[in-house]
GROMACS .gro file of C-alpha atoms in nm:
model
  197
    1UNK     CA    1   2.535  -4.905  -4.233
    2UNK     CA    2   2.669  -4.974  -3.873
    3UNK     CA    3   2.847  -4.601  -3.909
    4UNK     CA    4   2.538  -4.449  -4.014
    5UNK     CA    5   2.312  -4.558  -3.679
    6UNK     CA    6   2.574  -4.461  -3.408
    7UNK     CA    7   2.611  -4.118  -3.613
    8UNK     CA    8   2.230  -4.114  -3.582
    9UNK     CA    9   2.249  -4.162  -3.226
   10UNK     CA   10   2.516  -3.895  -3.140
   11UNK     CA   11   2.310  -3.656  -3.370
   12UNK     CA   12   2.013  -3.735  -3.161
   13UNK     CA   13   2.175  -3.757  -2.799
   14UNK     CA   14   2.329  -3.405  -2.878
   15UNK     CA   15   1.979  -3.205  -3.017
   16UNK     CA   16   1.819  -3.381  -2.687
   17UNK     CA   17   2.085  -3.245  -2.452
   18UNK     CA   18   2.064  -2.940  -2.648
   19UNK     CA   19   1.652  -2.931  -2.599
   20UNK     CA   20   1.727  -2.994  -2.199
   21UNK     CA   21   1.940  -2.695  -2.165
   22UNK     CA   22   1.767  -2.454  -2.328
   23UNK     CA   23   1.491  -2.579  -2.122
   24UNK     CA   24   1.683  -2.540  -1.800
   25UNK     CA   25   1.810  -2.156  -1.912
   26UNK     CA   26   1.454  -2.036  -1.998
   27UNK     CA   27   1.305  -2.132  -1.692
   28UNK     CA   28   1.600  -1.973  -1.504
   29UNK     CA   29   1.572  -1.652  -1.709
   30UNK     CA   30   1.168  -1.692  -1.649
   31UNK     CA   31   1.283  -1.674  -1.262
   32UNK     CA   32   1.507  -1.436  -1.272
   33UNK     CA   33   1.261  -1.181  -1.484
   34UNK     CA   34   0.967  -1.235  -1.172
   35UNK     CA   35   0.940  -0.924  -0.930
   36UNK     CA   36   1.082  -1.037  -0.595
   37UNK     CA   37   0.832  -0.866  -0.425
   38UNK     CA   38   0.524  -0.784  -0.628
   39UNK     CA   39   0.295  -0.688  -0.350
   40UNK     CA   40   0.522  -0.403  -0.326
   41UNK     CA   41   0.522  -0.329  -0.695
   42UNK     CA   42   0.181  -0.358  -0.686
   43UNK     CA   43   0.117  -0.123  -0.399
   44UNK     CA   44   0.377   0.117  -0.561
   45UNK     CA   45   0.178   0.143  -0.926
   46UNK     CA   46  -0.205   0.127  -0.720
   47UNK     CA   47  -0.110   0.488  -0.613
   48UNK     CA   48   0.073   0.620  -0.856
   49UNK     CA   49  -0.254   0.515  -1.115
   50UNK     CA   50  -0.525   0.597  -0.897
   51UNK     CA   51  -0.524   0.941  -0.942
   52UNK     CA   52  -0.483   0.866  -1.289
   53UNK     CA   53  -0.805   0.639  -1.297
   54UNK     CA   54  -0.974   0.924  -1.125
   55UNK     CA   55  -0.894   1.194  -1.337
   56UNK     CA   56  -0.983   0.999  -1.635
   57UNK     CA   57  -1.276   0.890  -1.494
   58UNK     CA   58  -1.398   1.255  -1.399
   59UNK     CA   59  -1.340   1.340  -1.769
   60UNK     CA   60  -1.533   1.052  -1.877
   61UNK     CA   61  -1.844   1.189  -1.699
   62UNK     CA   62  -1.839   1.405  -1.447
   63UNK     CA   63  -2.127   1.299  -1.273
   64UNK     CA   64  -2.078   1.160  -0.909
   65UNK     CA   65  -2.281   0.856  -0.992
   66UNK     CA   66  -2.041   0.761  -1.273
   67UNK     CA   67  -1.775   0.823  -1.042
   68UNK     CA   68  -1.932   0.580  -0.781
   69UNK     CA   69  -1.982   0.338  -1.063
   70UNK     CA   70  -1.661   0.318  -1.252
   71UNK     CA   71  -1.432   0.343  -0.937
   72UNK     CA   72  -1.595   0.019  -0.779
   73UNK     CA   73  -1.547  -0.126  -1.099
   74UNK     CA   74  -1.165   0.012  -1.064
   75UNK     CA   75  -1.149  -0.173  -0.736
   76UNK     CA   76  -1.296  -0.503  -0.833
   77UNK     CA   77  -0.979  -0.509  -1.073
   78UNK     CA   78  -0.756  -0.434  -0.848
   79UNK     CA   79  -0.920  -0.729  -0.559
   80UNK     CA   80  -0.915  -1.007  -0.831
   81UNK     CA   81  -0.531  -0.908  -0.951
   82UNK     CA   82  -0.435  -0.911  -0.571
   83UNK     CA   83  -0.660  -1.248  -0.493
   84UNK     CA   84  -0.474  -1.362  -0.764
   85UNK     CA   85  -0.134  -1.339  -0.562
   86UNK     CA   86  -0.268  -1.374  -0.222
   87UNK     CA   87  -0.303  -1.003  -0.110
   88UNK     CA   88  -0.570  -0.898   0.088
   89UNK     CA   89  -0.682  -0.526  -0.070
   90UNK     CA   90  -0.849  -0.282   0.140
   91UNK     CA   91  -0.928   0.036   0.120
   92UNK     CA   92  -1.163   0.327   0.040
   93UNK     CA   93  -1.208   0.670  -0.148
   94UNK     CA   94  -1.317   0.985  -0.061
   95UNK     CA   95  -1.416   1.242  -0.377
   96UNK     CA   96  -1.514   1.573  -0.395
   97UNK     CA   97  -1.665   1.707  -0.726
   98UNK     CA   98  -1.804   2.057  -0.746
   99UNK     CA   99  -2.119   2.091  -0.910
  100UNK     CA  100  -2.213   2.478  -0.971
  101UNK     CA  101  -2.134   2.656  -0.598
  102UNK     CA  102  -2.266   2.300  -0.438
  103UNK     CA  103  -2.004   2.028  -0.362
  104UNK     CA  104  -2.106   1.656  -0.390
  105UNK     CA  105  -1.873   1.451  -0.136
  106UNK     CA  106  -1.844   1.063  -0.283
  107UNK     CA  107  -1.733   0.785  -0.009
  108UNK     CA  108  -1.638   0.463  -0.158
  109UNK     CA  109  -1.621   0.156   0.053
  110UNK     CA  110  -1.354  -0.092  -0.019
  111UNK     CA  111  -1.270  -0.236   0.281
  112UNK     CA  112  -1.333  -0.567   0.291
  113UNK     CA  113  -1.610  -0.462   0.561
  114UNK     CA  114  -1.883  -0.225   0.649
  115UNK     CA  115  -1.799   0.122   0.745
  116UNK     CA  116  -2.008   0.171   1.091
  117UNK     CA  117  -2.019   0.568   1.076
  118UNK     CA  118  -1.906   0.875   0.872
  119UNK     CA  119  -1.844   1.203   0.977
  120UNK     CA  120  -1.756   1.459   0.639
  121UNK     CA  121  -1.750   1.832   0.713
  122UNK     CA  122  -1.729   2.097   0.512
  123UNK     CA  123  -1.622   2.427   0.661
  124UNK     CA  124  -1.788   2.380   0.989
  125UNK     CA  125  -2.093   2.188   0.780
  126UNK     CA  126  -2.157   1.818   0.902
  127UNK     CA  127  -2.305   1.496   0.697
  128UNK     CA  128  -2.294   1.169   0.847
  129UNK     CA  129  -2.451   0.829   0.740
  130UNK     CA  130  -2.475   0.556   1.007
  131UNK     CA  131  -2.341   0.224   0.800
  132UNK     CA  132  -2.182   0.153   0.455
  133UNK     CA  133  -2.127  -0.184   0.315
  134UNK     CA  134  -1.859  -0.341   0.132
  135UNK     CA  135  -1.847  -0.255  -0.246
  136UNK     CA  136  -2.131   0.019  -0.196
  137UNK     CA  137  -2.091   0.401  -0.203
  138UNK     CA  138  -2.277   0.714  -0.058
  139UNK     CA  139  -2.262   1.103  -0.208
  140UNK     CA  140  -2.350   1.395   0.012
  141UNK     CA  141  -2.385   1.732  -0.127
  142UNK     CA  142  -2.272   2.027   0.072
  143UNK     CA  143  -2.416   2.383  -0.060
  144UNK     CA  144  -2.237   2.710  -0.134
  145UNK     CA  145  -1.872   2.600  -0.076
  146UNK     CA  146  -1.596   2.811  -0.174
  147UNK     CA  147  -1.263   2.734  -0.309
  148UNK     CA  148  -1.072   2.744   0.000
  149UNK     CA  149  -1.261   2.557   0.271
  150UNK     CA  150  -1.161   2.292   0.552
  151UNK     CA  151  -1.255   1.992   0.525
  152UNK     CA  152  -1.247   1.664   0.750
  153UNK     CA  153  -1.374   1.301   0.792
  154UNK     CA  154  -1.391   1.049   1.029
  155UNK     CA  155  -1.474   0.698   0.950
  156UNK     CA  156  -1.458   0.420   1.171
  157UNK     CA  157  -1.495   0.009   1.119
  158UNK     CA  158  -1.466  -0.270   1.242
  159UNK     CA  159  -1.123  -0.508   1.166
  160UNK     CA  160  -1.176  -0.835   1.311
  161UNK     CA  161  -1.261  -0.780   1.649
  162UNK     CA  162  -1.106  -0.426   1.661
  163UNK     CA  163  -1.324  -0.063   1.611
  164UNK     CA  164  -1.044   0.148   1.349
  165UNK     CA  165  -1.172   0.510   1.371
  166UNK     CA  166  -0.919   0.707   1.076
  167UNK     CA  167  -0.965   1.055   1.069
  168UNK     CA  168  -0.805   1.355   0.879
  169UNK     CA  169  -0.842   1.710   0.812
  170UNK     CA  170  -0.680   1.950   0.536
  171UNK     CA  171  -0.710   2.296   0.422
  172UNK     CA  172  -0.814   2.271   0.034
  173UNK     CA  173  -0.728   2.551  -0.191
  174UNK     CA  174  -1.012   2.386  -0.474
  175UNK     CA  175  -1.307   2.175  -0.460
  176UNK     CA  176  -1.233   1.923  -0.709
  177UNK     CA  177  -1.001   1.669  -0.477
  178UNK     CA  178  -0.971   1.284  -0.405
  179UNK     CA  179  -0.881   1.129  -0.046
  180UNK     CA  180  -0.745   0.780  -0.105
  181UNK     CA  181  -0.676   0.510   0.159
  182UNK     CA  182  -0.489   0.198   0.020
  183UNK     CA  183  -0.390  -0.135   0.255
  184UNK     CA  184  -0.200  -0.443   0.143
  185UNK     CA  185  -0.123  -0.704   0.349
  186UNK     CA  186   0.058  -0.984   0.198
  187UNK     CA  187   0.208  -1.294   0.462
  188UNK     CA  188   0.367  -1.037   0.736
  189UNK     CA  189   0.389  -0.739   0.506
  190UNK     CA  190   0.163  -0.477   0.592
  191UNK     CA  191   0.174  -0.137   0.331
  192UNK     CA  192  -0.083   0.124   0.361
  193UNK     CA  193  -0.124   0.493   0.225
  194UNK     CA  194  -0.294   0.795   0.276
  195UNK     CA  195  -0.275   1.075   0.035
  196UNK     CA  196  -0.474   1.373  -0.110
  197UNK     CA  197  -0.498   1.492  -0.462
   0.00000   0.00000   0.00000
């Protein structure tokens, strides 16, 4: 009887050391699997799949309201996944969707404050709207626009206690294209984008 406890015990001392160290090797492989730096990653796949998102949203409904709908619900996504890790998402969109020879011109305000002016021309055509809030959008249509055209904008707003004005121009060769303006900041790391499609 005396044998049988202290074999017991050994049995039970080794399946609890056993327990412990798988416990202690899980967690490490747990650490080891974490991005070191997923505001990067983050910022990395945001661009890649936005002008995913778009496209699939255009062939959803290509309607510029949808558009304005579905992309703020895009963002709101993309703001709780980045609250979630403490990143501070800004940003804003800028689409262009022909409709017959017309061209409806979608701004989409994601950045985190209101948009004090914006300046959109189409091949020498100007549209401006004085303010647009946080989370809202605004669609200007331009009429008769061909294929190949120039277009610009100029947007400016307020960042803390400091006017941004951002402004860009590019020749287009077609009327259905996206302007996207992405800006993480996470701790000291600042990452922001700029790209057409």
């Amino acid at each position: 009887m005396v044998k049988r406890k202290g074999q017991m015990f050994l049995v039970g001392a080794l399946i609890l050391c056993a327990a412990i160290a798988g416990a202690v090797i899980s967690t490490k492989s747990l650490y080891m699997t974490t991005p070191s730096n997923f505001a990067d990653d983050m910022f990395s796949n945001i661009e890649s799949e936005s002008r995913y998102v778009l496209n699939l949203i255009a062939k959803e409904n290509a309607t510029s309201k949808n558009i304005e709908n579905r992309m703020i619900e895009y963002m709101s996504f993309i703001e709780y996944m980045a609250i979630e890790r403490n990143i501070k998402h800004t940003g804003y969109f800028i689409i262009a969707l022909p409709i017959d020879d017309d061209l409806n011109v979608t701004l989409i305000n994601y950045n985190d404050a209101q948009i004090n002016s914006v300046d959109i021309t189409v091949n020498g055509t100007t549209k401006s709207t004085a303010s647009l809030p946080h989370k809202e959008a605004i669609t200007m249509t331009f009429e008769d626009v061909p294929d190949y055209m120039t277009f610009n904008y100029t947007l400016s707003y307020l960042d803390g206690t400091s006017l941004i004005t951002q402004t860009d121009e590019i020749n287009m060769t077609r009327r259905l294209f996206s302007a996207v303006n992405i800006r993480f900041v996470s701790g000291d790391t600042i990452r922001q984008s700029l790209f057409f499609n």
